[in-house]
Short mmCIF file of C-alpha atoms in Angstrom, two decimals:
data_model
loop_
_atom_site.label_atom_id
_atom_site.label_comp_id
_atom_site.label_asym_id
_atom_site.label_seq_id
_atom_site.Cartn_x
_atom_site.Cartn_y
_atom_site.Cartn_z
CA MET A 1 45.26 -34.38 -38.15
CA THR A 2 47.38 -35.11 -41.17
CA THR A 3 47.83 -33.42 -44.52
CA THR A 4 45.82 -34.93 -47.39
CA ALA A 5 47.43 -36.16 -50.56
CA SER A 6 46.15 -33.14 -52.43
CA GLY A 7 48.08 -30.86 -50.12
CA PHE A 8 44.96 -29.56 -48.35
CA LEU A 9 44.45 -29.67 -44.61
CA PRO A 10 40.70 -29.70 -43.78
CA LEU A 11 39.71 -28.44 -40.34
CA ALA A 12 36.22 -28.50 -38.85
CA THR A 13 34.69 -26.04 -36.37
CA CYS A 14 38.02 -24.49 -35.55
CA ARG A 15 39.86 -21.32 -34.63
CA PHE A 16 42.96 -20.20 -36.54
CA TYR A 17 45.55 -17.74 -35.20
CA TYR A 18 48.10 -15.68 -37.10
CA GLY A 19 49.86 -13.11 -34.92
CA PRO A 20 47.15 -10.71 -33.68
CA TYR A 21 44.53 -12.10 -36.11
CA THR A 22 41.92 -14.69 -35.14
CA LEU A 23 39.69 -16.63 -37.56
CA GLN A 24 36.80 -18.82 -36.49
CA ALA A 25 34.45 -20.76 -38.78
CA ASP A 26 32.37 -23.93 -39.12
CA LYS A 27 34.86 -25.28 -41.65
CA VAL A 28 38.36 -24.20 -42.65
CA THR A 29 40.50 -25.69 -45.40
CA TYR A 30 44.19 -24.82 -45.54
CA ASP A 31 46.10 -25.17 -48.82
CA GLN A 32 49.73 -25.54 -47.78
CA ALA A 33 51.03 -25.15 -51.32
CA SER A 34 49.49 -21.71 -51.87
CA ALA A 35 49.37 -20.74 -48.16
CA ARG A 36 45.68 -19.88 -48.41
CA LEU A 37 42.77 -20.38 -46.05
CA VAL A 38 39.21 -21.09 -47.21
CA ALA A 39 36.69 -20.60 -44.40
CA GLU A 40 33.00 -21.43 -44.75
CA GLY A 41 29.99 -21.00 -42.49
CA ASN A 42 29.69 -18.42 -39.66
CA VAL A 43 33.11 -16.98 -40.42
CA ARG A 44 34.37 -14.46 -37.87
CA ILE A 45 37.71 -12.64 -38.10
CA THR A 46 39.03 -10.41 -35.32
CA GLU A 47 41.66 -7.93 -36.57
CA PRO A 48 44.45 -6.21 -34.58
CA ASP A 49 42.70 -2.80 -34.62
CA GLY A 50 39.53 -4.28 -33.13
CA ASN A 51 37.53 -4.61 -36.35
CA ILE A 52 35.23 -7.64 -36.42
CA VAL A 53 34.60 -9.22 -39.83
CA THR A 54 31.73 -11.69 -40.33
CA ALA A 55 30.98 -13.56 -43.56
CA ASN A 56 29.66 -16.78 -45.06
CA TYR A 57 32.75 -17.49 -47.17
CA VAL A 58 36.35 -16.27 -47.03
CA ASP A 59 39.27 -17.15 -49.31
CA ILE A 60 42.33 -15.41 -47.90
CA THR A 61 46.10 -15.82 -47.54
CA ASP A 62 47.27 -17.24 -44.24
CA ASP A 63 48.76 -13.86 -43.26
CA PHE A 64 45.33 -12.24 -43.82
CA ARG A 65 46.76 -9.70 -46.27
CA THR A 66 44.76 -10.46 -49.44
CA GLY A 67 41.64 -12.42 -50.30
CA PHE A 68 37.99 -12.56 -51.38
CA VAL A 69 34.91 -12.51 -49.17
CA ARG A 70 31.22 -13.20 -49.74
CA SER A 71 28.32 -11.82 -47.68
CA LEU A 72 30.69 -9.60 -45.73
CA ARG A 73 30.01 -7.44 -42.69
CA VAL A 74 32.60 -5.35 -40.83
CA GLN A 75 32.11 -3.60 -37.50
CA THR A 76 34.77 -1.23 -36.15
CA PRO A 77 35.37 -0.52 -32.44
CA GLU A 78 33.60 2.83 -32.97
CA ARG A 79 30.45 0.95 -34.15
CA ALA A 80 30.80 1.93 -37.81
CA ARG A 81 29.36 -0.83 -40.01
CA PHE A 82 30.16 -1.95 -43.55
CA ALA A 83 28.30 -4.60 -45.54
CA ALA A 84 28.46 -6.04 -49.06
CA ASP A 85 27.61 -9.21 -50.97
CA ARG A 86 31.19 -9.37 -52.21
CA ALA A 87 34.44 -7.77 -51.10
CA GLU A 88 38.15 -7.96 -51.82
CA ARG A 89 41.00 -7.40 -49.40
CA GLN A 90 44.25 -5.91 -50.67
CA ASP A 91 47.61 -5.35 -48.98
CA ASP A 92 46.33 -5.99 -45.46
CA ASP A 93 44.78 -2.52 -44.93
CA ILE A 94 42.50 -1.91 -47.95
CA THR A 95 39.06 -3.50 -48.29
CA ILE A 96 36.96 -2.92 -51.43
CA PHE A 97 33.21 -3.46 -51.05
CA ASP A 98 31.19 -4.03 -54.24
CA LYS A 99 27.68 -2.56 -53.90
CA GLY A 100 28.51 -1.71 -50.31
CA VAL A 101 26.61 -0.11 -47.44
CA TYR A 102 27.95 2.08 -44.61
CA THR A 103 26.20 3.25 -41.45
CA THR A 104 26.86 3.88 -37.77
CA CYS A 105 23.31 2.98 -36.69
CA GLU A 106 22.61 -0.07 -34.54
CA PRO A 107 20.49 -2.76 -36.26
CA CYS A 108 16.85 -2.89 -35.20
CA ARG A 109 16.55 -5.53 -32.47
CA GLU A 110 13.02 -6.56 -33.48
CA ASN A 111 13.84 -6.69 -37.21
CA PRO A 112 17.59 -6.66 -38.04
CA LYS A 113 16.81 -6.64 -41.79
CA LYS A 114 14.93 -3.33 -41.49
CA SER A 115 16.68 -0.28 -43.01
CA PRO A 116 18.59 1.73 -40.39
CA LEU A 117 17.79 5.37 -39.65
CA TRP A 118 20.41 6.40 -42.21
CA GLN A 119 22.90 4.66 -44.46
CA ILE A 120 25.13 5.30 -47.47
CA LYS A 121 24.93 2.89 -50.39
CA ALA A 122 27.54 2.97 -53.15
CA SER A 123 28.56 0.98 -56.19
CA ARG A 124 31.98 0.73 -54.56
CA ILE A 125 33.27 1.55 -51.07
CA ILE A 126 37.00 1.55 -50.38
CA TYR A 127 38.01 1.40 -46.73
CA ASN A 128 41.63 2.13 -45.87
CA SER A 129 42.09 0.93 -42.30
CA LYS A 130 45.64 2.32 -42.14
CA ASP A 131 44.74 5.88 -43.16
CA LYS A 132 41.31 5.58 -41.47
CA MET A 133 39.55 6.90 -44.60
CA VAL A 134 36.38 5.77 -46.40
CA TYR A 135 35.95 6.47 -50.14
CA TYR A 136 32.73 6.16 -52.15
CA LYS A 137 31.86 5.91 -55.84
CA ALA A 138 28.28 6.53 -57.05
CA ALA A 139 26.95 7.01 -53.50
CA LYS A 140 23.39 7.57 -52.26
CA PHE A 141 22.49 8.87 -48.81
CA GLU A 142 19.32 7.17 -47.55
CA PHE A 143 17.03 8.08 -44.66
CA LEU A 144 14.72 5.28 -43.47
CA GLY A 145 15.41 3.52 -46.76
CA VAL A 146 14.44 6.55 -48.90
CA PRO A 147 17.23 8.03 -51.11
CA LEU A 148 17.75 11.75 -50.38
CA LEU A 149 21.12 12.73 -51.87
CA TYR A 150 23.39 11.43 -54.64
CA THR A 151 27.06 12.13 -55.30
CA PRO A 152 29.40 10.48 -57.83
CA TYR A 153 32.30 10.57 -55.38
CA PHE A 154 33.16 11.63 -51.86
CA ALA A 155 35.27 10.58 -48.90
CA HIS A 156 35.32 10.99 -45.14
CA PRO A 157 37.47 9.81 -42.21
CA ASP A 158 36.17 6.88 -40.24
CA PRO A 159 35.01 7.62 -36.65
CA SER A 160 38.37 6.57 -35.16
CA ARG A 161 40.29 9.31 -36.99
CA LYS A 162 40.00 12.54 -35.04
CA ARG A 163 41.67 15.02 -37.38
CA ALA A 164 41.44 14.67 -41.17
CA SER A 165 39.64 16.72 -43.81
CA GLY A 166 36.55 15.03 -45.16
CA PHE A 167 32.88 14.34 -44.57
CA LEU A 168 31.93 13.48 -41.01
CA THR A 169 29.31 10.96 -40.02
CA PRO A 170 25.89 12.05 -41.39
CA SER A 171 22.90 12.38 -39.10
CA ALA A 172 19.16 12.30 -39.65
CA GLY A 173 15.93 12.51 -37.69
CA TYR A 174 12.43 13.91 -37.43
CA ASP A 175 10.74 16.76 -35.56
CA ASP A 176 7.10 17.87 -35.69
CA LYS A 177 7.97 21.51 -36.42
CA LEU A 178 11.03 20.88 -38.62
CA GLY A 179 10.01 17.74 -40.49
CA TYR A 180 12.43 15.07 -41.63
CA HIS A 181 16.01 16.27 -41.63
CA ALA A 182 19.43 15.10 -42.81
CA SER A 183 22.87 16.60 -42.28
CA THR A 184 26.31 15.84 -43.75
CA PRO A 185 29.07 17.89 -42.02
CA TYR A 186 32.35 18.53 -43.79
CA PHE A 187 35.46 18.97 -41.63
CA TRP A 188 38.28 21.01 -43.13
CA ALA A 189 41.59 20.60 -41.26
CA LEU A 190 43.29 23.78 -42.48
CA SER A 191 46.29 23.35 -40.19
CA ASP A 192 47.30 21.75 -36.90
CA SER A 193 46.04 24.79 -34.98
CA TYR A 194 42.78 25.76 -36.71
CA ASP A 195 39.94 24.12 -38.66
CA LEU A 196 36.53 24.81 -40.17
CA THR A 197 33.41 22.64 -40.14
CA LEU A 198 30.61 23.32 -42.65
CA THR A 199 27.26 21.71 -41.83
CA PRO A 200 24.37 22.02 -44.30
CA THR A 201 21.15 20.55 -42.92
CA TYR A 202 17.95 20.03 -44.91
CA TYR A 203 14.58 20.14 -43.12
CA SER A 204 11.61 18.96 -45.16
CA ARG A 205 9.32 21.51 -43.53
CA GLN A 206 11.65 24.51 -43.03
CA GLY A 207 14.33 24.32 -45.76
CA PHE A 208 18.13 24.53 -45.50
CA LEU A 209 19.99 25.50 -42.34
CA SER A 210 23.60 26.58 -42.93
CA THR A 211 26.13 26.32 -40.11
CA ALA A 212 29.86 27.11 -40.08
CA THR A 213 32.14 26.55 -37.07
CA TRP A 214 35.66 27.98 -36.81
CA ARG A 215 38.02 26.61 -34.16
CA GLN A 216 41.55 27.81 -33.39
CA HIS A 217 44.24 27.03 -30.83
CA LEU A 218 46.55 29.93 -30.01
CA GLY A 219 49.02 28.27 -27.67
CA THR A 220 47.66 29.70 -24.42
CA GLY A 221 44.09 28.67 -25.17
CA ILE A 222 41.40 27.87 -27.71
CA TYR A 223 38.34 29.66 -29.06
CA THR A 224 35.45 28.81 -31.39
CA VAL A 225 33.08 30.94 -33.46
CA ARG A 226 29.90 29.50 -34.96
CA GLY A 227 27.43 31.12 -37.31
CA SER A 228 24.11 29.60 -38.39
CA GLY A 229 21.02 30.80 -40.20
CA ILE A 230 17.88 29.70 -42.03
CA VAL A 231 15.04 31.31 -44.00
CA GLN A 232 12.09 29.30 -42.69
CA GLN A 233 9.59 27.99 -45.20
CA ASP A 234 6.89 27.51 -42.57
CA PRO A 235 7.28 30.01 -39.71
CA ASP A 236 3.68 29.25 -38.61
CA ALA A 237 4.97 25.97 -37.19
CA PHE A 238 6.34 28.13 -34.33
CA SER A 239 3.18 30.23 -33.96
CA GLY A 240 2.87 31.82 -30.54
CA THR A 241 6.62 31.70 -29.86
CA SER A 242 9.60 33.92 -30.66
CA GLY A 243 10.42 31.53 -33.52
CA ASP A 244 7.47 32.73 -35.61
CA GLN A 245 9.57 34.74 -38.07
CA GLU A 246 11.02 34.16 -41.53
CA PHE A 247 14.74 34.49 -40.82
CA ARG A 248 16.33 32.95 -37.77
CA GLY A 249 19.99 32.66 -36.88
CA ALA A 250 22.77 33.08 -34.37
CA ILE A 251 26.43 33.88 -33.92
CA ASP A 252 28.00 32.37 -30.83
CA SER A 253 31.53 32.03 -29.52
CA THR A 254 33.37 30.30 -26.69
CA GLY A 255 36.96 30.60 -25.54
CA GLU A 256 39.35 30.10 -22.66
CA PHE A 257 42.95 31.33 -22.28
CA ASN A 258 45.63 31.06 -19.61
CA LEU A 259 46.77 34.60 -18.79
CA SER A 260 49.34 33.26 -16.34
CA LYS A 261 49.81 30.29 -14.04
CA GLN A 262 47.25 31.79 -11.67
CA TRP A 263 44.69 33.40 -14.01
CA LYS A 264 42.32 32.20 -16.74
CA PHE A 265 40.09 34.33 -18.94
CA GLY A 266 37.18 33.05 -21.01
CA TRP A 267 33.75 33.63 -22.49
CA ASP A 268 30.59 32.00 -23.80
CA VAL A 269 28.62 34.66 -25.68
CA SER A 270 25.82 34.67 -28.27
CA MET A 271 23.87 36.99 -30.53
CA LEU A 272 20.49 35.44 -31.39
CA SER A 273 17.60 36.32 -33.69
CA ASP A 274 15.35 34.94 -30.94
CA LYS A 275 15.92 33.14 -27.69
CA ARG A 276 14.51 29.78 -28.87
CA PHE A 277 16.48 29.40 -32.11
CA LEU A 278 19.34 27.26 -30.75
CA ARG A 279 16.96 24.94 -28.93
CA ASP A 280 14.46 24.61 -31.77
CA TYR A 281 17.20 23.52 -34.17
CA ASP A 282 19.04 21.35 -31.63
CA LEU A 283 22.18 23.51 -31.65
CA ILE A 284 22.40 23.55 -27.87
CA GLU A 285 21.82 20.89 -25.22
CA ASP A 286 20.79 23.24 -22.40
CA GLU A 287 17.03 23.58 -21.97
CA GLU A 288 17.36 27.01 -20.36
CA ASP A 289 17.58 30.33 -22.22
CA LYS A 290 21.02 31.01 -23.65
CA ARG A 291 23.01 33.29 -21.33
CA SER A 292 26.21 35.07 -22.29
CA THR A 293 29.10 34.89 -19.84
CA ILE A 294 32.54 36.48 -19.58
CA TYR A 295 34.69 35.22 -16.71
CA LEU A 296 38.05 35.64 -15.02
CA VAL A 297 39.31 32.96 -12.63
CA GLY A 298 42.35 33.29 -10.35
CA GLN A 299 44.13 30.99 -7.91
CA GLY A 300 46.41 32.58 -5.31
CA ARG A 301 49.16 31.20 -3.09
CA THR A 302 46.76 30.78 -0.18
CA GLN A 303 44.57 28.56 -2.41
CA LEU A 304 41.69 31.08 -2.17
CA LEU A 305 39.55 31.16 -5.27
CA ARG A 306 38.53 34.55 -6.63
CA ARG A 307 36.13 34.72 -9.51
CA ALA A 308 34.73 37.71 -11.36
CA ARG A 309 31.93 37.23 -13.83
CA GLN A 310 30.04 39.60 -16.02
CA LEU A 311 26.73 38.08 -17.08
CA LEU A 312 24.93 39.54 -20.06
CA GLN A 313 21.34 38.33 -19.90
CA HIS A 314 18.56 38.96 -22.38
CA HIS A 315 15.05 38.04 -21.26
CA ASP A 316 11.59 38.95 -22.41
CA ARG A 317 10.54 39.30 -18.76
CA GLN A 318 12.64 42.20 -17.48
CA PRO A 319 11.74 44.75 -14.80
CA GLU A 320 9.81 47.82 -16.02
CA ALA A 321 12.75 50.08 -15.19
CA VAL A 322 14.98 48.04 -17.51
CA ARG A 323 12.39 47.96 -20.33
CA ALA A 324 12.03 51.71 -20.20
CA GLY A 325 15.72 52.09 -20.94
CA GLY A 326 15.55 49.92 -24.07
CA HIS A 327 17.89 46.99 -24.73
CA SER A 328 19.83 46.48 -21.52
CA SER A 329 22.22 44.17 -19.72
CA VAL A 330 22.37 42.98 -16.15
CA HIS A 331 25.84 43.15 -14.59
CA ARG A 332 26.77 40.96 -11.63
CA LEU A 333 30.02 40.62 -9.77
CA GLN A 334 30.62 37.59 -7.64
CA ARG A 335 33.53 37.04 -5.26
CA LEU A 336 34.12 33.70 -3.59
CA CYS A 337 36.72 33.26 -0.84
#
């Protein structure tokens, strides 16, 4: 194929490579004078970090650093999705979406145009792929297409960035006793060794649940402390269970530390307003009653395992002798050889 007199090189149904970038489209026109590519029809760009960009029209430099895009969609390796009617790419790692949309929900297979479970719409979304940050201006959080929250500005790390202060991926859902609910956690990286996560959750039937989680690494181990509580608007939804009360909450903690090369010490303990609170509000995956545990694990030279555990159990169904003594604990000691 030869260059035209105008200096343009038209290519049809082709694939273009530039280093780790790949561009595929129904039609690509290359302007040698300005070193720009114009791709039209079923455009697909694969970027070095695994992002997949699809669009109807792309006008971009041949090094993929700057350009304009129409009907843009971006999917990251972590399944985060961006979309906009128009976008601009700047300096290789910054993409600006005009009237953009962000979500991590999979499109509906039966109806891909249907609103996802949740999404964030904004007048402008700025995605910095180098810093792994997403910035919003005039943003609305929507659940099933219904706007729930509005903020003039906020930012959060994208799912690939594991440690950076900012809003985490929102979540939403529905439960018969709780109603529709939406949550937007905020992660605060206070230092390299400790952090705090604040998670306000709104339930249309029960009100606001506040949760705070502290996590710290102390060199020989790590521990977490979480506190959560809610003043229920409709306790009758839990009628006949321990959850039928106005205030419900919990303080729970986990930790594990290396005392030496042979010994580890740890715990998983909780103080609950009622035994069903963590399960009712989906704060625990275990379907069984929460049980507090303190353990010590040792490994000797003969490779014999010795374990001592103190189990603190709280059950409604306790023996009469235990009930007579008031609030009690059951102590067990196990030794395995």
